[in-house]
XYZ file of C-alpha atoms in Angstrom:
640
model
C 75.057 26.639 69.491
C 74.922 25.920 65.378
C 73.676 29.614 65.412
C 76.196 31.042 67.229
C 78.091 29.023 65.083
C 76.745 29.793 61.852
C 76.777 33.161 62.393
C 80.547 33.757 62.998
C 80.809 31.744 60.071
C 78.891 34.568 58.287
C 80.894 37.029 59.760
C 84.474 35.342 59.790
C 83.587 35.253 56.164
C 82.686 39.044 55.385
C 85.940 39.441 57.113
C 88.435 36.802 55.471
C 86.591 38.390 52.289
C 87.875 41.833 53.069
C 91.285 41.418 53.990
C 91.932 38.947 50.451
C 90.883 42.202 48.886
C 93.436 44.348 50.644
C 95.962 41.503 50.236
C 95.109 41.934 46.271
C 95.154 45.102 46.067
C 98.209 45.693 48.321
C 100.189 42.607 46.715
C 100.597 40.835 50.069
C 100.887 37.062 50.025
C 97.936 35.253 51.191
C 98.430 33.004 54.192
C 96.612 30.728 56.589
C 97.515 32.467 59.190
C 96.205 36.144 57.795
C 92.865 34.272 56.994
C 92.648 33.081 60.306
C 93.667 37.177 61.910
C 90.969 38.126 59.152
C 88.019 36.006 60.656
C 88.787 37.182 64.116
C 88.689 40.621 63.060
C 85.419 39.851 61.384
C 83.575 38.315 63.752
C 84.743 41.100 66.744
C 84.579 44.065 63.955
C 80.375 42.455 62.878
C 80.068 42.043 66.872
C 80.574 45.202 67.612
C 79.220 47.140 64.823
C 75.223 45.657 66.328
C 76.615 46.452 69.305
C 76.745 49.659 68.663
C 73.497 50.209 66.584
C 71.445 48.032 68.637
C 72.618 50.550 72.024
C 71.284 53.542 70.039
C 67.832 52.269 67.449
C 67.116 49.447 70.365
C 68.630 49.975 73.337
C 65.887 46.996 75.056
C 67.326 44.549 72.998
C 70.417 44.895 74.801
C 68.453 44.813 78.418
C 66.398 41.772 77.289
C 69.964 39.467 77.087
C 72.430 41.788 79.323
C 74.101 39.971 82.552
C 75.612 43.398 83.225
C 75.108 47.450 84.012
C 73.771 48.604 81.434
C 75.462 51.837 82.608
C 78.547 51.136 81.539
C 77.131 52.010 77.805
C 75.998 55.120 78.771
C 79.144 57.064 77.773
C 79.611 55.233 74.301
C 75.854 55.475 74.452
C 75.978 59.549 74.579
C 78.290 59.087 72.216
C 76.999 57.669 68.954
C 74.673 60.008 67.748
C 72.859 58.947 64.883
C 74.949 61.651 62.932
C 78.232 59.840 64.070
C 76.474 56.756 63.310
C 75.201 58.281 59.912
C 79.032 59.290 59.085
C 80.522 56.007 60.361
C 77.924 53.753 57.980
C 79.260 56.128 54.599
C 82.452 56.155 55.277
C 83.251 52.581 56.148
C 80.687 51.269 52.976
C 81.896 53.237 51.204
C 85.806 52.074 51.747
C 84.160 48.797 51.044
C 83.121 49.971 47.923
C 86.926 51.169 47.113
C 88.194 48.589 47.981
C 86.077 46.418 46.096
C 87.070 48.073 42.614
C 90.288 48.337 43.433
C 90.822 44.300 43.818
C 88.687 44.010 41.058
C 90.961 45.930 38.483
C 93.298 43.939 40.782
C 92.569 40.823 39.894
C 91.708 41.538 35.746
C 95.074 43.236 34.773
C 96.674 40.527 36.479
C 94.477 37.719 34.542
C 93.417 36.118 37.582
C 89.637 35.530 35.876
C 88.441 32.471 38.035
C 89.462 34.569 41.353
C 87.522 37.633 40.215
C 84.661 35.517 39.033
C 84.814 34.381 42.932
C 85.184 37.260 44.416
C 81.633 38.602 42.734
C 79.697 35.681 43.258
C 80.924 36.298 46.752
C 80.378 39.435 47.414
C 76.972 39.145 45.842
C 76.304 35.975 48.062
C 76.678 38.622 51.475
C 74.966 41.757 49.692
C 72.134 39.655 49.004
C 71.868 37.829 52.034
C 72.133 40.964 53.946
C 69.606 42.598 51.815
C 66.830 40.171 51.805
C 67.278 39.963 56.087
C 67.319 43.075 56.480
C 64.593 44.056 53.440
C 60.978 45.749 55.547
C 59.361 46.594 51.867
C 57.324 49.799 52.835
C 53.446 49.457 52.398
C 52.163 50.180 49.716
C 48.156 50.954 48.282
C 46.295 47.523 46.917
C 46.885 47.432 43.126
C 43.672 45.974 42.053
C 40.747 47.724 44.840
C 37.719 45.890 43.949
C 34.166 47.577 43.373
C 32.087 46.995 46.129
C 27.574 47.359 46.292
C 26.520 50.579 48.317
C 25.066 47.728 51.651
C 27.978 45.676 51.517
C 29.941 44.672 54.912
C 32.008 47.322 56.262
C 35.478 45.899 57.468
C 36.713 45.415 60.578
C 40.108 46.855 62.570
C 40.773 46.358 65.756
C 44.615 47.998 67.080
C 45.476 47.720 70.551
C 48.355 47.496 73.115
C 49.317 45.445 76.165
C 49.129 47.642 79.167
C 47.846 50.396 77.863
C 46.017 52.918 80.661
C 42.875 54.646 79.526
C 44.169 57.943 81.501
C 46.789 58.607 79.614
C 44.954 60.003 76.856
C 45.148 63.429 76.173
C 40.997 63.784 75.481
C 40.844 62.603 79.238
C 43.026 65.267 80.643
C 46.271 63.484 80.849
C 49.274 66.200 81.170
C 51.593 65.689 78.450
C 49.973 65.141 74.825
C 50.590 61.708 74.246
C 48.201 60.369 71.765
C 46.543 63.161 69.369
C 45.823 60.805 66.890
C 44.114 58.129 69.027
C 42.093 61.698 70.322
C 41.095 62.568 66.646
C 39.680 59.391 66.043
C 37.226 59.184 69.706
C 36.601 62.567 68.474
C 35.646 61.728 65.549
C 33.714 58.216 66.860
C 33.095 57.260 70.423
C 35.161 57.017 73.355
C 34.345 55.093 76.187
C 36.197 56.696 79.284
C 34.769 54.236 81.452
C 34.915 50.340 80.100
C 36.229 47.549 82.030
C 37.764 44.283 81.718
C 36.697 41.265 83.647
C 40.178 40.434 84.860
C 43.415 42.229 83.769
C 45.322 39.498 82.046
C 46.499 39.135 78.983
C 44.914 35.599 77.995
C 41.458 36.313 79.870
C 40.628 39.905 78.740
C 41.006 39.144 74.780
C 39.333 35.978 75.848
C 35.919 37.973 76.962
C 36.956 40.983 74.452
C 36.615 38.889 71.485
C 33.777 36.031 73.060
C 31.461 38.535 74.683
C 31.446 36.482 78.120
C 32.892 36.459 81.420
C 35.947 34.586 82.737
C 33.746 32.049 84.441
C 32.130 31.848 80.948
C 34.766 30.769 78.447
C 36.083 28.677 81.012
C 40.120 30.610 81.024
C 40.638 32.691 84.365
C 44.754 33.390 83.947
C 47.545 33.293 81.401
C 48.781 30.011 82.551
C 46.621 27.167 81.025
C 47.134 23.182 80.158
C 46.922 21.847 76.750
C 43.517 20.741 77.145
C 41.917 24.115 77.641
C 43.020 26.287 74.663
C 39.927 24.922 72.872
C 37.228 27.557 74.333
C 33.673 26.831 75.357
C 31.856 29.462 73.262
C 32.374 31.045 69.548
C 34.225 33.829 69.341
C 34.691 36.831 66.642
C 36.469 35.443 64.212
C 34.286 32.486 63.745
C 30.590 34.163 63.477
C 31.776 36.861 61.249
C 33.440 33.734 59.230
C 29.938 32.757 59.202
C 28.823 36.204 57.669
C 31.394 36.378 54.884
C 34.367 37.724 56.209
C 38.257 36.736 56.081
C 39.796 37.170 59.096
C 43.252 37.678 60.361
C 45.755 38.300 63.467
C 49.152 39.907 63.342
C 51.277 40.860 66.862
C 54.582 40.854 68.542
C 55.492 38.346 71.842
C 52.836 39.686 74.218
C 50.277 38.064 71.326
C 51.023 34.420 71.257
C 47.444 33.948 73.197
C 45.557 34.817 70.068
C 47.264 30.942 68.394
C 47.253 28.920 71.979
C 43.824 28.933 71.889
C 40.737 28.986 69.819
C 39.663 32.540 68.014
C 39.281 31.178 64.200
C 41.194 33.102 62.533
C 41.876 32.304 58.575
C 45.906 34.333 58.877
C 47.858 34.784 62.432
C 51.036 36.078 62.141
C 52.482 35.743 65.610
C 54.306 33.469 67.967
C 54.224 30.641 69.635
C 52.516 30.469 72.884
C 55.408 32.412 75.575
C 54.374 30.506 78.821
C 56.018 27.322 77.320
C 59.199 25.712 78.838
C 60.423 24.494 75.612
C 60.266 27.578 74.009
C 61.993 29.316 76.623
C 64.405 26.539 76.980
C 65.595 27.434 73.248
C 66.238 30.924 74.025
C 69.467 30.064 75.323
C 71.582 31.789 78.556
C 71.575 34.882 78.344
C 75.639 35.473 77.141
C 74.721 33.619 73.573
C 71.704 34.792 73.133
C 72.323 37.946 73.414
C 75.337 37.829 70.372
C 72.742 36.113 68.592
C 69.912 38.679 68.741
C 72.521 41.068 67.370
C 72.210 39.508 64.371
C 68.525 37.980 64.008
C 66.623 41.001 65.137
C 64.963 41.188 61.100
C 63.452 39.056 58.945
C 66.332 35.953 58.877
C 65.569 35.983 62.925
C 61.527 35.981 61.962
C 61.136 32.726 60.145
C 64.563 30.863 60.911
C 64.836 31.372 64.907
C 61.189 33.539 66.310
C 62.316 32.048 70.131
C 65.076 35.115 69.785
C 62.687 37.627 67.585
C 59.779 37.352 70.024
C 62.133 37.403 73.068
C 59.456 39.171 75.946
C 60.771 43.035 76.534
C 62.353 43.341 72.551
C 60.083 46.805 71.219
C 59.006 45.109 68.173
C 56.465 48.713 67.568
C 58.075 48.882 64.178
C 58.447 46.419 62.467
C 54.881 44.948 63.249
C 53.389 48.164 61.921
C 54.654 47.413 58.422
C 53.593 43.995 59.270
C 50.068 45.093 59.367
C 50.136 47.956 56.842
C 51.309 45.838 54.498
C 48.965 42.455 55.003
C 45.866 45.806 55.089
C 46.838 46.286 51.723
C 46.887 42.544 50.560
C 43.419 42.242 52.462
C 41.796 45.149 50.581
C 42.007 43.478 47.387
C 39.359 41.483 47.892
C 35.822 42.000 47.280
C 35.009 40.364 50.693
C 34.970 42.392 53.917
C 37.892 41.622 55.989
C 38.438 41.456 60.536
C 42.349 42.405 61.561
C 42.904 42.245 65.232
C 46.335 44.055 64.981
C 48.169 43.866 68.577
C 51.223 45.662 69.994
C 53.642 45.081 72.852
C 54.736 48.640 72.969
C 52.899 49.540 75.878
C 54.157 45.808 78.418
C 56.444 45.957 81.150
C 59.998 47.013 81.082
C 58.590 49.625 78.316
C 61.677 49.406 76.264
C 60.780 51.424 72.673
C 62.648 52.045 69.718
C 64.492 55.335 68.689
C 63.977 58.149 69.479
C 60.848 57.348 71.457
C 62.573 56.279 74.622
C 64.318 59.301 74.980
C 61.040 61.806 73.878
C 59.906 62.146 77.602
C 62.902 60.454 79.807
C 65.319 63.460 81.366
C 68.450 63.156 80.033
C 70.392 63.144 82.456
C 69.465 60.201 83.981
C 72.508 57.921 85.055
C 70.146 55.480 86.648
C 69.582 51.118 86.204
C 66.333 51.704 83.827
C 67.467 54.182 81.621
C 66.250 52.478 78.222
C 63.875 50.131 79.611
C 62.788 49.088 83.383
C 65.186 47.649 85.068
C 65.467 44.016 85.991
C 62.885 41.870 84.337
C 65.130 40.295 81.941
C 64.967 36.829 84.388
C 61.913 34.762 86.093
C 63.586 34.710 89.259
C 64.098 38.841 89.012
C 60.521 39.105 88.353
C 59.161 37.242 91.218
C 61.433 39.363 93.212
C 60.696 42.677 91.715
C 56.841 41.748 92.394
C 56.824 41.958 95.810
C 59.267 44.714 95.882
C 58.317 48.105 97.620
C 58.102 51.758 95.893
C 62.045 53.082 97.264
C 63.577 50.075 95.164
C 62.155 51.622 91.595
C 63.597 54.865 89.379
C 59.346 55.239 89.582
C 59.679 59.259 87.720
C 62.195 57.412 85.176
C 59.515 54.384 84.464
C 56.812 56.810 84.020
C 58.711 58.762 81.469
C 59.607 55.570 79.383
C 56.281 54.170 79.474
C 54.533 57.562 78.186
C 57.446 57.679 75.594
C 55.944 54.232 74.418
C 52.012 54.933 74.294
C 53.404 58.290 72.439
C 55.017 55.645 70.209
C 51.425 53.390 70.133
C 49.813 56.500 69.404
C 52.001 57.129 66.481
C 51.853 53.250 64.893
C 47.817 54.044 65.103
C 48.019 57.210 62.789
C 50.241 55.997 60.903
C 47.379 52.974 60.453
C 44.868 55.294 59.841
C 46.906 56.966 57.240
C 47.508 53.549 55.099
C 44.066 53.458 54.877
C 43.407 57.016 53.773
C 45.679 55.378 50.866
C 44.287 52.101 50.788
C 40.932 53.798 49.898
C 39.462 51.795 53.012
C 38.374 55.158 55.183
C 34.839 55.096 54.838
C 34.046 51.737 54.874
C 35.962 50.547 57.894
C 34.912 50.433 61.666
C 37.992 51.115 63.630
C 38.934 50.299 67.379
C 41.268 51.321 69.252
C 41.597 49.270 72.203
C 44.338 47.353 75.450
C 43.940 44.270 77.003
C 44.719 45.587 80.456
C 46.381 49.011 82.591
C 48.642 49.167 84.431
C 49.395 50.105 88.348
C 52.341 52.564 89.511
C 52.005 52.110 93.233
C 48.837 53.725 93.733
C 47.216 50.666 96.067
C 51.069 49.933 96.785
C 51.809 47.619 94.246
C 52.852 47.689 90.303
C 52.170 45.548 87.432
C 48.545 44.127 86.266
C 45.810 42.522 87.290
C 47.305 42.505 90.675
C 44.694 44.975 93.093
C 40.689 45.752 92.319
C 40.840 48.608 94.313
C 42.419 50.856 91.935
C 41.059 52.004 88.826
C 44.989 52.177 86.317
C 44.541 47.838 86.038
C 40.746 47.078 84.856
C 39.999 49.702 82.769
C 40.855 50.326 79.824
C 40.191 52.997 76.457
C 38.027 52.102 73.981
C 37.157 54.277 70.885
C 35.196 52.491 68.413
C 35.006 54.851 65.358
C 31.988 53.490 62.368
C 32.415 55.703 59.455
C 28.535 55.431 58.768
C 27.435 57.236 60.989
C 27.693 60.610 63.288
C 30.738 61.704 65.557
C 29.310 61.039 69.336
C 32.311 62.148 71.107
C 33.058 61.300 74.961
C 30.603 58.400 76.714
C 31.386 58.890 80.610
C 29.190 55.481 80.952
C 30.034 52.271 82.792
C 30.394 49.826 79.774
C 32.715 46.267 79.963
C 35.028 45.019 77.396
C 32.339 42.005 76.647
C 30.314 44.311 75.037
C 32.419 45.052 72.237
C 32.032 41.550 69.874
C 27.999 42.350 70.533
C 28.126 45.580 69.274
C 30.781 44.995 65.879
C 27.655 41.880 65.563
C 25.520 44.089 65.556
C 27.173 47.263 63.623
C 28.024 45.149 60.281
C 24.295 43.128 60.417
C 25.299 39.702 61.804
C 23.211 37.469 64.286
C 23.042 38.151 67.654
C 24.376 34.855 69.961
C 21.715 34.544 72.462
C 25.035 33.309 74.804
C 27.301 36.582 75.063
C 27.378 37.964 78.811
C 27.910 40.922 77.060
C 25.336 43.544 75.074
C 25.790 45.611 71.845
C 26.819 49.110 72.386
C 25.797 50.326 68.851
C 22.600 52.672 70.540
C 25.820 54.578 72.340
C 27.825 55.707 68.979
C 24.651 57.646 68.163
C 24.283 61.031 69.788
C 20.819 61.979 70.933
C 20.386 57.816 71.975
C 21.307 56.766 75.974
C 23.261 53.896 76.623
C 22.025 51.096 79.001
C 22.883 51.216 82.094
C 26.070 48.384 83.199
C 27.741 47.097 85.767
C 30.781 46.136 85.150
C 32.676 43.911 87.556
C 36.808 42.807 87.557
C 38.863 40.131 89.545
C 42.570 39.813 89.783
C 44.738 38.005 88.188
C 47.014 35.251 89.770
C 50.072 36.688 92.111
C 53.716 35.673 91.109
C 54.558 37.252 94.846
C 53.588 38.242 97.813
C 51.969 41.394 97.010
C 52.684 44.929 99.034
C 49.307 46.526 100.088
C 47.204 43.543 100.689
C 44.891 43.777 104.222
C 47.517 41.294 106.492
C 44.839 38.550 106.633
C 44.614 38.832 102.811
C 43.992 35.317 101.769
C 47.273 34.083 100.493
C 49.235 30.990 98.288
C 52.779 29.828 97.719
C 54.834 32.229 94.846
C 54.037 31.417 91.086
C 57.279 29.288 90.534
C 56.121 26.499 93.644
C 52.304 26.523 92.419
C 53.178 26.220 87.912
C 54.163 21.886 86.414
C 54.465 21.020 83.335
C 51.682 18.529 82.524
C 52.463 17.621 78.903
C 56.084 17.449 78.650
C 55.648 16.925 75.167
C 54.178 20.083 74.581
C 56.375 21.825 77.079
C 52.694 24.309 78.143
C 53.559 25.319 81.974
C 49.897 25.206 84.326
C 49.290 25.785 87.479
C 49.423 22.816 89.591
C 45.159 21.613 89.996
C 45.881 21.642 94.162
C 46.273 24.842 94.088
C 43.871 26.211 91.341
C 40.526 26.390 94.696
C 42.908 28.278 96.876
C 43.811 30.764 93.524
C 39.998 31.213 93.325
C 39.160 31.775 96.712
C 42.001 34.015 97.200
C 41.015 37.019 94.378
C 39.647 40.357 95.307
C 36.889 41.609 92.881
C 35.436 44.120 92.468
C 31.947 46.138 90.959
C 31.427 49.902 89.426
C 27.668 50.684 88.832
C 27.862 54.635 88.315
C 29.890 56.114 90.189
C 30.190 54.114 93.033
C 32.199 51.217 93.193
C 32.871 48.260 95.717
C 35.232 46.072 96.213
C 35.995 42.702 98.634
C 38.981 41.292 99.458
C 38.866 37.509 100.918
C 40.268 37.252 104.382
C 41.872 34.412 106.416
C 38.247 34.742 108.294
C 35.505 36.819 107.019
C 36.497 39.487 104.240
C 37.178 43.575 103.650
C 34.503 45.358 101.964
C 35.618 49.064 100.635
C 32.937 51.313 98.821
C 34.578 54.066 97.132
C 32.946 57.066 94.749
C 35.107 57.022 91.441
C 33.787 60.357 90.226
C 34.175 62.425 93.019
C 37.923 59.848 94.357
C 39.860 58.382 90.990
C 42.239 57.657 93.146
C 40.441 55.329 95.450
C 41.728 56.460 98.305
C 38.802 57.395 100.607
C 36.447 54.207 102.066
C 32.604 55.693 102.484
C 31.175 52.416 103.556
C 30.472 53.499 107.119
C 28.599 56.467 105.032
C 26.887 55.335 102.449
C 26.311 51.572 103.592
C 22.960 52.089 101.729
C 24.942 52.096 98.449
C 27.165 49.569 99.737
C 23.723 47.138 100.226
C 22.312 47.797 97.764
C 25.783 46.584 95.352
C 27.035 43.534 97.447
C 23.691 41.313 96.023
C 24.921 41.762 92.486
C 28.644 41.370 92.960
C 27.848 38.554 95.518
C 26.370 36.703 92.927
C 29.153 37.276 89.680
C 31.396 35.776 92.212
C 29.249 32.444 93.518
C 29.093 32.458 89.393
C 32.596 31.122 89.211
C 33.064 29.332 93.291
C 30.755 29.296 96.479
C 29.719 32.769 97.039
C 31.193 34.202 100.613
C 28.326 34.531 103.201
C 25.982 37.262 103.514
């Protein structure tokens, strides 16, 4: 409320200032009533201006806080083309400048020097505030690049996007050319086509990737973790690299708050507080008030003073994050020490909103449904829970996939900008670049949508993984099964850091050489916590209550959300699991009495629709002991 009042004072004051200049030029008597009217016009005018600007350039910001149907705004959206927006903006600025010059001239003629000084000072205040809030300097090459010795360890740059599916890469045959920069990077390095995460939820996936361990080793099994468990049991990659002289940094938007919640050990971080926090969610305020404030603070002012609204979940931040990340690279390049930077975008995360023009790139221009700018009805916790259990028929799936593909293309564009910036900074030849995701996304391939809901399909547990080490020749595509837990030991070996005995992953450094063979590895995956009753599960599948009944706030002082302890064993027992070995995949689903095993030939059946367990019982018998053993590492294993 205080911020809304402050914004009204600022915008109302701007209206009063403009009215004062007009009254001076037109010689209209200045009255209190005129000032009040001007303030109201200023507040309403600023709101309309920002609303129209955001509707065109970043409609996802409106979707995240709107109570009302976005379809009511479609006619206005069609009318406000970029050319019209620019014409109106320059006409408005030109008129204000003319009025300002005329008012200054009139005050000078009337010898009202005090009023003239006040006018100039007030105008400078308003202009300076707006410029400071909106200023986003372009990244530049570092001013001083130190000379490094030839044997100096390389920098490491990880670029990730939340919920990026592996099958969207053009190099893997997707029908749209979404990822030319990532494809080119993979061609000049190594592209792993079958990389699996152990749990397709952000927190356990990122922790496994950066520690090289399974979830049952590091202890984080889902996103909802109390304060007492945020201190990791194992050392993460940033801590290990610091021992070898690296400076470490991480930068992200709203999806990357987990990197600040857990003890990864980064020297420098730039991302919001934990999003799974009741106090943080309450500070975002009711939707109408949140919408009004968000229109004015989606800038540097909001990032520094109102992070709860700037980092509001679902609001696109791809382009400003990319600029900040490239400026950070320039600063890191000015030191003689090697750096490790993890850059993590929310670009491809639901509700698949993106900045202009990306949300229009593949979408049908004539679409008039509720998901024109973003996947609809995902801005309220109760709506999200209900939608998670909704059938496919409730979704405009073609439009949603078109929006998602636009998000993938925007992320690829950001990867290209970062690679170009590395070249500008002179870092291309001494920087290992990794492109990754924390998990994929299910689009009803197995009757549900989201991530971490199914271990049967490939869409959620499989991620793209590209590693380019400029010191090694290109390897290209590697089809062998690898795991995200293998990335940390791989990077440690590539930079000459000591291996860590406690890691579950193995180094893939040999896979980067064309003449070498990759190790034959088993990949495992388990589902996350279901927030609702998921469609497509077997009727007798083990179940538990919806998310709101599962959650509690263990520490009211911090507000962190966690899972009630009495549900932990039930949640763990209900998880689906899978093992992937070669072209075979065995899945396990716990039932109220026993369990269901299914076997798929992923090479012949990428969608995992044809269960071959009866035809290849010998393969299932070979895989089941390994999967059963992996399950038994965290809970009592099911009977054979």
